[in-house]
Amino acid sequence: MAGTADLHPPDFESIIDAARLLRGVAAVTPLLRSDALDARLGASVWVKAECLQRTGSFKFRGAWTNISRLPDARRERGVVAYSSGNHAQAVAAVASLRNIPATIAMPQDAPAIKRARTERWGADVAPFDRETADRVGFAEALADDLDRPIVPPYDHPDTIAGQGTVGLEIASQCRALGIVPDAVVVPCGGGGLIAGIATALGTAMPGVPVHPCEPATGDDTIRSLQAGRRIALPGPVRSVCDALLADTPGALTFEINRRILASGAAISDAEALYAMRIAFEDLKLVLEPGGAAGLAALAADKVPCRGRTVIAVASGGNVDAGMFARALNSPGTR
Amino acid sequence: MAGTADLHPPDFESIIDAARLLRGVAAVTPLLRSDALDARLGASVWVKAECLQRTGSFKFRGAWTNISRLPDARRERGVVAYSSGNHAQAVAAVASLRNIPATIAMPQDAPAIKRARTERWGADVAPFDRETADRVGFAEALADDLDRPIVPPYDHPDTIAGQGTVGLEIASQCRALGIVPDAVVVPCGGGGLIAGIATALGTAMPGVPVHPCEPATGDDTIRSLQAGRRIALPGPVRSVCDALLADTPGALTFEINRRILASGAAISDAEALYAMRIAFEDLKLVLEPGGAAGLAALAADKVPCRGRTVIAVASGGNVDAGMFARALNSPGTR
């Protein structure tokens, strides 16, 4: 992948343009509430259900935007991507819809459903060992061999602009509902989703704090925000939140996030699984562990919400039956 | 309960009026699709996600409409209802929101989550034995004792009008999406939801067949449609579809349904559980067994959908973790 030094954060207009590209292609996902959830948390909680997005996560938005903005001649040879699963499915879906080939580098331990769904879209999957291989280097070698561009999962202005359309929709749905949120909580891996959302809200709904929610074992963005510079965690991150395993913030995403994010919340595996159970009971939504990180931050009181109006972005729902059964057995429910 | 001989089917205007009563109170539930579901069934499938309705099922619509239309003096003493669970929660919620008392007769074997949620709304639960007691007689005695009106779960024009707002929303969402469905499949217990939907669609989107989907062990509406008169099944119905256990169609609902429904589909327990797994995998929705009966009819090819555009009403998502785990283990998935 080309360095990001020459890449600039997307501005609000770029996100508006991404929304135009996505119109009629991506779902406008609903902003949901539940009396049971509000009673449970003592708050007014609105859930942006990106698990209901095409391919089961917000990643479709960035992949479509990124690939749509490739020069035609560059796009038609196909694309390469690296991903633990959700970006893989999204790129595979976009490639299929646009009738171009896709090759996806995926860790060997990615959830089976994510690999199966990627292959079902017709993409070639190239597995690598997350513990030993450098995924970016692995994907770059693939891209060189195939003479195809890489679709970066987060550290690219067009990817960030696409993910930022989640923020545009939140702002317009809040206006339609007549609500003004006190805070927004967003699951955070490489930081592309939250960078896009915070950029969009900075113009469309300014003054609302946007909190990143990360696995406690992968709190690279939280540490980096505290340090004021990108901190790389030692060794690979292990967490049930397979969508949030980044060990260092993206260069471009952190350039955005360090300026505009509020404080972060570090989530344990048990808290993520419990939040999945809450989503099952109160919202009738299937969330994957990483997709539930925002809700987990509220339920664990790591972003205080009592008496407040908050928005939790539920970023994805691609979870194996086995992991979901673990969440159903999660203790601590009422 | 008063006999229904003096009650007349709600007309389209009554459903329009119910939609006005429900505005800003009930959720306008999304009409969802999934590439994975379409590929699985070889069809264009749209799912009306009433599991995302307040209290987790469509029943809120009828309960709110019915109670709102009671004379003020009659309403303020409170209400009585009988229900296996979803209507119970709905009446309890409406009573709580309107600050009136509610007493609900519930079968002893109702799912624990439904009873717990009913009590959490502040309603009194009066349990009865579904195998031996007559639930209507039991509720009537309660209502007499308390001098309160019964809110009928389906066999009442105001209840049916409220449920019919699902049909209004389907018609308007189809128009917005530019789709014309070839068929609509709807879970059917006492027949109130499908009577309301079919009435609404008869005016708002005429000519689209509406198919009732029942448990094979509780196919009273299917048998009655074939016979042209109400057929009572012998003995209590046993099925995983606890929301669809009616053993005879309602008098009023059947008066409507016998004139306007298309052929029915009888669903096995295994088919309902498999449809729940499909909703988990492809839609990221939590459905209860009865709520999945429409999707089950499509997946089991009991309402043919290949190459067609169909709408499946997913009527509820109130399911215990244990039953959901059974669905996750359902065989026959890909």
PDB file of C-alpha atoms in Angstrom, chain B residues 98-294:
ATOM      1  CA  ARG B  98     -51.281   5.320  29.746  1.00  0.00           C
ATOM      2  CA  ASN B  99     -50.906   4.983  33.483  1.00  0.00           C
ATOM      3  CA  ILE B 100     -53.788   2.524  34.024  1.00  0.00           C
ATOM      4  CA  PRO B 101     -53.666  -0.885  35.719  1.00  0.00           C
ATOM      5  CA  ALA B 102     -53.594  -4.151  33.761  1.00  0.00           C
ATOM      6  CA  THR B 103     -54.217  -7.759  34.793  1.00  0.00           C
ATOM      7  CA  ILE B 104     -53.119 -10.438  32.357  1.00  0.00           C
ATOM      8  CA  ALA B 105     -54.202 -14.077  32.306  1.00  0.00           C
ATOM      9  CA  MET B 106     -51.198 -16.038  31.041  1.00  0.00           C
ATOM     10  CA  PRO B 107     -50.715 -19.786  30.554  1.00  0.00           C
ATOM     11  CA  GLN B 108     -48.360 -21.321  33.092  1.00  0.00           C
ATOM     12  CA  ASP B 109     -46.119 -22.615  30.281  1.00  0.00           C
ATOM     13  CA  ALA B 110     -45.653 -19.251  28.563  1.00  0.00           C
ATOM     14  CA  PRO B 111     -41.973 -18.490  27.828  1.00  0.00           C
ATOM     15  CA  ALA B 112     -40.275 -17.081  30.917  1.00  0.00           C
ATOM     16  CA  ILE B 113     -39.092 -13.981  29.047  1.00  0.00           C
ATOM     17  CA  LYS B 114     -42.664 -13.109  28.079  1.00  0.00           C
ATOM     18  CA  ARG B 115     -43.969 -13.410  31.625  1.00  0.00           C
ATOM     19  CA  ALA B 116     -40.999 -11.514  33.077  1.00  0.00           C
ATOM     20  CA  ARG B 117     -41.388  -8.718  30.566  1.00  0.00           C
ATOM     21  CA  THR B 118     -45.120  -8.468  31.264  1.00  0.00           C
ATOM     22  CA  GLU B 119     -44.501  -8.125  34.981  1.00  0.00           C
ATOM     23  CA  ARG B 120     -41.711  -5.633  34.392  1.00  0.00           C
ATOM     24  CA  TRP B 121     -44.279  -3.303  32.833  1.00  0.00           C
ATOM     25  CA  GLY B 122     -46.098  -3.373  36.146  1.00  0.00           C
ATOM     26  CA  ALA B 123     -48.978  -5.641  35.142  1.00  0.00           C
ATOM     27  CA  ASP B 124     -50.449  -8.292  37.424  1.00  0.00           C
ATOM     28  CA  VAL B 125     -50.125 -11.765  35.942  1.00  0.00           C
ATOM     29  CA  ALA B 126     -52.838 -14.352  36.680  1.00  0.00           C
ATOM     30  CA  PRO B 127     -51.528 -17.772  35.582  1.00  0.00           C
ATOM     31  CA  PHE B 128     -53.816 -20.540  34.321  1.00  0.00           C
ATOM     32  CA  ASP B 129     -53.346 -24.098  33.048  1.00  0.00           C
ATOM     33  CA  ARG B 130     -53.652 -24.097  29.261  1.00  0.00           C
ATOM     34  CA  GLU B 131     -54.409 -27.829  29.217  1.00  0.00           C
ATOM     35  CA  THR B 132     -57.438 -27.648  31.496  1.00  0.00           C
ATOM     36  CA  ALA B 133     -58.721 -24.078  31.828  1.00  0.00           C
ATOM     37  CA  ASP B 134     -60.765 -22.097  29.288  1.00  0.00           C
ATOM     38  CA  ARG B 135     -58.676 -18.962  28.917  1.00  0.00           C
ATOM     39  CA  VAL B 136     -61.536 -16.788  27.738  1.00  0.00           C
ATOM     40  CA  GLY B 137     -63.791 -17.888  30.589  1.00  0.00           C
ATOM     41  CA  PHE B 138     -60.937 -17.386  33.032  1.00  0.00           C
ATOM     42  CA  ALA B 139     -60.318 -13.857  31.732  1.00  0.00           C
ATOM     43  CA  GLU B 140     -64.027 -13.003  31.686  1.00  0.00           C
ATOM     44  CA  ALA B 141     -64.323 -13.948  35.344  1.00  0.00           C
ATOM     45  CA  LEU B 142     -61.325 -11.726  36.093  1.00  0.00           C
ATOM     46  CA  ALA B 143     -62.826  -8.860  34.126  1.00  0.00           C
ATOM     47  CA  ASP B 144     -66.149  -9.216  35.930  1.00  0.00           C
ATOM     48  CA  ASP B 145     -64.448  -9.264  39.327  1.00  0.00           C
ATOM     49  CA  LEU B 146     -62.421  -6.176  38.505  1.00  0.00           C
ATOM     50  CA  ASP B 147     -65.130  -4.398  36.507  1.00  0.00           C
ATOM     51  CA  ARG B 148     -62.716  -3.784  33.660  1.00  0.00           C
ATOM     52  CA  PRO B 149     -62.931  -4.338  29.907  1.00  0.00           C
ATOM     53  CA  ILE B 150     -61.048  -7.144  28.189  1.00  0.00           C
ATOM     54  CA  VAL B 151     -58.645  -6.167  25.428  1.00  0.00           C
ATOM     55  CA  PRO B 152     -59.152  -9.021  22.947  1.00  0.00           C
ATOM     56  CA  PRO B 153     -55.942 -10.389  21.384  1.00  0.00           C
ATOM     57  CA  TYR B 154     -57.372 -10.646  17.877  1.00  0.00           C
ATOM     58  CA  ASP B 155     -61.148 -11.000  17.617  1.00  0.00           C
ATOM     59  CA  HIS B 156     -62.063  -7.348  17.778  1.00  0.00           C
ATOM     60  CA  PRO B 157     -62.293  -4.677  15.061  1.00  0.00           C
ATOM     61  CA  ASP B 158     -60.041  -2.216  16.908  1.00  0.00           C
ATOM     62  CA  THR B 159     -57.369  -4.830  17.519  1.00  0.00           C
ATOM     63  CA  ILE B 160     -57.517  -5.873  13.878  1.00  0.00           C
ATOM     64  CA  ALA B 161     -57.373  -2.243  12.714  1.00  0.00           C
ATOM     65  CA  GLY B 162     -54.237  -1.688  14.777  1.00  0.00           C
ATOM     66  CA  GLN B 163     -52.512  -4.795  13.408  1.00  0.00           C
ATOM     67  CA  GLY B 164     -53.581  -3.702   9.924  1.00  0.00           C
ATOM     68  CA  THR B 165     -51.236  -0.727  10.124  1.00  0.00           C
ATOM     69  CA  VAL B 166     -48.474  -3.244   9.348  1.00  0.00           C
ATOM     70  CA  GLY B 167     -50.138  -3.589   5.942  1.00  0.00           C
ATOM     71  CA  LEU B 168     -50.307   0.167   5.421  1.00  0.00           C
ATOM     72  CA  GLU B 169     -46.596   0.440   6.116  1.00  0.00           C
ATOM     73  CA  ILE B 170     -45.795  -2.447   3.774  1.00  0.00           C
ATOM     74  CA  ALA B 171     -47.717  -0.740   0.971  1.00  0.00           C
ATOM     75  CA  SER B 172     -46.048   2.606   1.499  1.00  0.00           C
ATOM     76  CA  GLN B 173     -42.580   1.064   1.866  1.00  0.00           C
ATOM     77  CA  CYS B 174     -43.086  -0.941  -1.325  1.00  0.00           C
ATOM     78  CA  ARG B 175     -44.072   2.223  -3.165  1.00  0.00           C
ATOM     79  CA  ALA B 176     -41.001   4.036  -1.864  1.00  0.00           C
ATOM     80  CA  LEU B 177     -38.782   1.149  -2.967  1.00  0.00           C
ATOM     81  CA  GLY B 178     -40.515   0.775  -6.302  1.00  0.00           C
ATOM     82  CA  ILE B 179     -41.321  -2.889  -5.734  1.00  0.00           C
ATOM     83  CA  VAL B 180     -44.527  -4.787  -6.448  1.00  0.00           C
ATOM     84  CA  PRO B 181     -44.633  -8.014  -4.449  1.00  0.00           C
ATOM     85  CA  ASP B 182     -45.974 -11.244  -5.916  1.00  0.00           C
ATOM     86  CA  ALA B 183     -47.048 -12.500  -2.494  1.00  0.00           C
ATOM     87  CA  VAL B 184     -47.086 -11.701   1.215  1.00  0.00           C
ATOM     88  CA  VAL B 185     -46.630 -14.403   3.868  1.00  0.00           C
ATOM     89  CA  VAL B 186     -47.882 -13.754   7.396  1.00  0.00           C
ATOM     90  CA  PRO B 187     -47.730 -15.839  10.586  1.00  0.00           C
ATOM     91  CA  CYS B 188     -51.255 -16.738  11.679  1.00  0.00           C
ATOM     92  CA  GLY B 189     -52.548 -17.591  15.147  1.00  0.00           C
ATOM     93  CA  GLY B 190     -56.025 -16.239  15.830  1.00  0.00           C
ATOM     94  CA  GLY B 191     -55.850 -14.426  12.520  1.00  0.00           C
ATOM     95  CA  GLY B 192     -55.935 -10.790  13.630  1.00  0.00           C
ATOM     96  CA  LEU B 193     -52.621  -9.714  12.120  1.00  0.00           C
ATOM     97  CA  ILE B 194     -53.294 -11.262   8.742  1.00  0.00           C
ATOM     98  CA  ALA B 195     -56.902 -10.030   8.695  1.00  0.00           C
ATOM     99  CA  GLY B 196     -55.680  -6.492   9.287  1.00  0.00           C
ATOM    100  CA  ILE B 197     -52.840  -6.719   6.778  1.00  0.00           C
ATOM    101  CA  ALA B 198     -55.041  -8.261   4.085  1.00  0.00           C
ATOM    102  CA  THR B 199     -57.700  -5.605   4.646  1.00  0.00           C
ATOM    103  CA  ALA B 200     -55.133  -2.820   4.362  1.00  0.00           C
ATOM    104  CA  LEU B 201     -53.467  -4.296   1.289  1.00  0.00           C
ATOM    105  CA  GLY B 202     -56.836  -4.958  -0.337  1.00  0.00           C
ATOM    106  CA  THR B 203     -57.142  -1.198  -0.748  1.00  0.00           C
ATOM    107  CA  ALA B 204     -53.555   0.030  -0.642  1.00  0.00           C
ATOM    108  CA  MET B 205     -51.960  -2.647  -2.846  1.00  0.00           C
ATOM    109  CA  PRO B 206     -54.785  -4.721  -4.316  1.00  0.00           C
ATOM    110  CA  GLY B 207     -54.316  -8.044  -6.060  1.00  0.00           C
ATOM    111  CA  VAL B 208     -51.400  -9.337  -3.994  1.00  0.00           C
ATOM    112  CA  PRO B 209     -52.102 -12.780  -2.476  1.00  0.00           C
ATOM    113  CA  VAL B 210     -51.706 -12.925   1.313  1.00  0.00           C
ATOM    114  CA  HIS B 211     -50.830 -16.387   2.664  1.00  0.00           C
ATOM    115  CA  PRO B 212     -51.377 -17.470   6.287  1.00  0.00           C
ATOM    116  CA  CYS B 213     -48.550 -19.513   7.818  1.00  0.00           C
ATOM    117  CA  GLU B 214     -49.491 -21.730  10.772  1.00  0.00           C
ATOM    118  CA  PRO B 215     -47.924 -24.497  12.808  1.00  0.00           C
ATOM    119  CA  ALA B 216     -48.842 -27.857  11.230  1.00  0.00           C
ATOM    120  CA  THR B 217     -50.200 -28.915  14.615  1.00  0.00           C
ATOM    121  CA  GLY B 218     -52.367 -25.773  14.797  1.00  0.00           C
ATOM    122  CA  ASP B 219     -53.632 -25.417  11.239  1.00  0.00           C
ATOM    123  CA  ASP B 220     -57.126 -24.310  12.224  1.00  0.00           C
ATOM    124  CA  THR B 221     -57.215 -21.399   9.786  1.00  0.00           C
ATOM    125  CA  ILE B 222     -55.967 -23.524   6.872  1.00  0.00           C
ATOM    126  CA  ARG B 223     -58.603 -26.206   7.604  1.00  0.00           C
ATOM    127  CA  SER B 224     -61.274 -23.573   8.067  1.00  0.00           C
ATOM    128  CA  LEU B 225     -60.411 -21.856   4.773  1.00  0.00           C
ATOM    129  CA  GLN B 226     -60.693 -25.234   3.026  1.00  0.00           C
ATOM    130  CA  ALA B 227     -63.998 -26.036   4.745  1.00  0.00           C
ATOM    131  CA  GLY B 228     -65.427 -22.557   4.299  1.00  0.00           C
ATOM    132  CA  ARG B 229     -66.359 -22.468   7.976  1.00  0.00           C
ATOM    133  CA  ARG B 230     -64.570 -22.252  11.313  1.00  0.00           C
ATOM    134  CA  ILE B 231     -63.024 -25.583  12.301  1.00  0.00           C
ATOM    135  CA  ALA B 232     -62.013 -26.165  15.922  1.00  0.00           C
ATOM    136  CA  LEU B 233     -59.041 -28.472  16.401  1.00  0.00           C
ATOM    137  CA  PRO B 234     -59.452 -31.181  19.052  1.00  0.00           C
ATOM    138  CA  GLY B 235     -57.529 -30.433  22.236  1.00  0.00           C
ATOM    139  CA  PRO B 236     -54.821 -27.840  22.912  1.00  0.00           C
ATOM    140  CA  VAL B 237     -52.238 -27.132  20.219  1.00  0.00           C
ATOM    141  CA  ARG B 238     -48.609 -28.026  20.934  1.00  0.00           C
ATOM    142  CA  SER B 239     -45.880 -26.320  18.916  1.00  0.00           C
ATOM    143  CA  VAL B 240     -42.644 -24.405  19.395  1.00  0.00           C
ATOM    144  CA  CYS B 241     -44.601 -21.505  17.891  1.00  0.00           C
ATOM    145  CA  ASP B 242     -46.045 -20.394  21.243  1.00  0.00           C
ATOM    146  CA  ALA B 243     -47.464 -17.249  19.652  1.00  0.00           C
ATOM    147  CA  LEU B 244     -49.566 -19.273  17.193  1.00  0.00           C
ATOM    148  CA  LEU B 245     -51.406 -21.755  19.422  1.00  0.00           C
ATOM    149  CA  ALA B 246     -55.006 -20.831  18.570  1.00  0.00           C
ATOM    150  CA  ASP B 247     -57.124 -23.944  18.071  1.00  0.00           C
ATOM    151  CA  THR B 248     -59.906 -22.166  16.197  1.00  0.00           C
ATOM    152  CA  PRO B 249     -60.044 -19.005  14.083  1.00  0.00           C
ATOM    153  CA  GLY B 250     -61.687 -15.952  15.593  1.00  0.00           C
ATOM    154  CA  ALA B 251     -65.276 -15.370  14.522  1.00  0.00           C
ATOM    155  CA  LEU B 252     -64.571 -11.885  13.247  1.00  0.00           C
ATOM    156  CA  THR B 253     -61.104 -12.616  11.907  1.00  0.00           C
ATOM    157  CA  PHE B 254     -62.413 -15.616   9.986  1.00  0.00           C
ATOM    158  CA  GLU B 255     -65.275 -13.600   8.565  1.00  0.00           C
ATOM    159  CA  ILE B 256     -62.579 -11.383   7.065  1.00  0.00           C
ATOM    160  CA  ASN B 257     -60.005 -14.036   6.250  1.00  0.00           C
ATOM    161  CA  ARG B 258     -62.320 -16.493   4.492  1.00  0.00           C
ATOM    162  CA  ARG B 259     -63.022 -13.817   1.885  1.00  0.00           C
ATOM    163  CA  ILE B 260     -59.561 -12.473   1.215  1.00  0.00           C
ATOM    164  CA  LEU B 261     -56.770 -14.900   2.083  1.00  0.00           C
ATOM    165  CA  ALA B 262     -54.781 -16.998  -0.360  1.00  0.00           C
ATOM    166  CA  SER B 263     -53.813 -20.605   0.392  1.00  0.00           C
ATOM    167  CA  GLY B 264     -52.099 -21.368   3.686  1.00  0.00           C
ATOM    168  CA  ALA B 265     -48.815 -23.038   4.635  1.00  0.00           C
ATOM    169  CA  ALA B 266     -48.456 -25.481   7.541  1.00  0.00           C
ATOM    170  CA  ILE B 267     -45.035 -25.295   9.215  1.00  0.00           C
ATOM    171  CA  SER B 268     -43.275 -27.973  11.257  1.00  0.00           C
ATOM    172  CA  ASP B 269     -41.338 -27.152  14.408  1.00  0.00           C
ATOM    173  CA  ALA B 270     -38.092 -27.982  12.592  1.00  0.00           C
ATOM    174  CA  GLU B 271     -38.974 -25.604   9.765  1.00  0.00           C
ATOM    175  CA  ALA B 272     -39.737 -22.778  12.179  1.00  0.00           C
ATOM    176  CA  LEU B 273     -36.448 -23.314  14.018  1.00  0.00           C
ATOM    177  CA  TYR B 274     -34.519 -23.437  10.749  1.00  0.00           C
ATOM    178  CA  ALA B 275     -36.123 -20.157   9.675  1.00  0.00           C
ATOM    179  CA  MET B 276     -34.928 -18.616  12.949  1.00  0.00           C
ATOM    180  CA  ARG B 277     -31.415 -19.731  12.053  1.00  0.00           C
ATOM    181  CA  ILE B 278     -31.782 -18.185   8.593  1.00  0.00           C
ATOM    182  CA  ALA B 279     -32.874 -14.907  10.190  1.00  0.00           C
ATOM    183  CA  PHE B 280     -29.846 -15.089  12.497  1.00  0.00           C
ATOM    184  CA  GLU B 281     -27.398 -15.757   9.667  1.00  0.00           C
ATOM    185  CA  ASP B 282     -28.787 -13.697   6.819  1.00  0.00           C
ATOM    186  CA  LEU B 283     -30.768 -10.897   8.468  1.00  0.00           C
ATOM    187  CA  LYS B 284     -29.112 -10.438  11.885  1.00  0.00           C
ATOM    188  CA  LEU B 285     -32.594 -10.520  13.396  1.00  0.00           C
ATOM    189  CA  VAL B 286     -33.792 -12.398  16.463  1.00  0.00           C
ATOM    190  CA  LEU B 287     -37.110 -14.074  15.640  1.00  0.00           C
ATOM    191  CA  GLU B 288     -39.261 -16.235  17.855  1.00  0.00           C
ATOM    192  CA  PRO B 289     -40.548 -19.494  16.340  1.00  0.00           C
ATOM    193  CA  GLY B 290     -43.999 -18.131  15.514  1.00  0.00           C
ATOM    194  CA  GLY B 291     -42.468 -14.921  14.193  1.00  0.00           C
ATOM    195  CA  ALA B 292     -40.439 -16.962  11.731  1.00  0.00           C
ATOM    196  CA  ALA B 293     -43.397 -18.922  10.321  1.00  0.00           C
ATOM    197  CA  GLY B 294     -43.629 -16.765   7.192  1.00  0.00           C
TER     198      GLY B 294
END
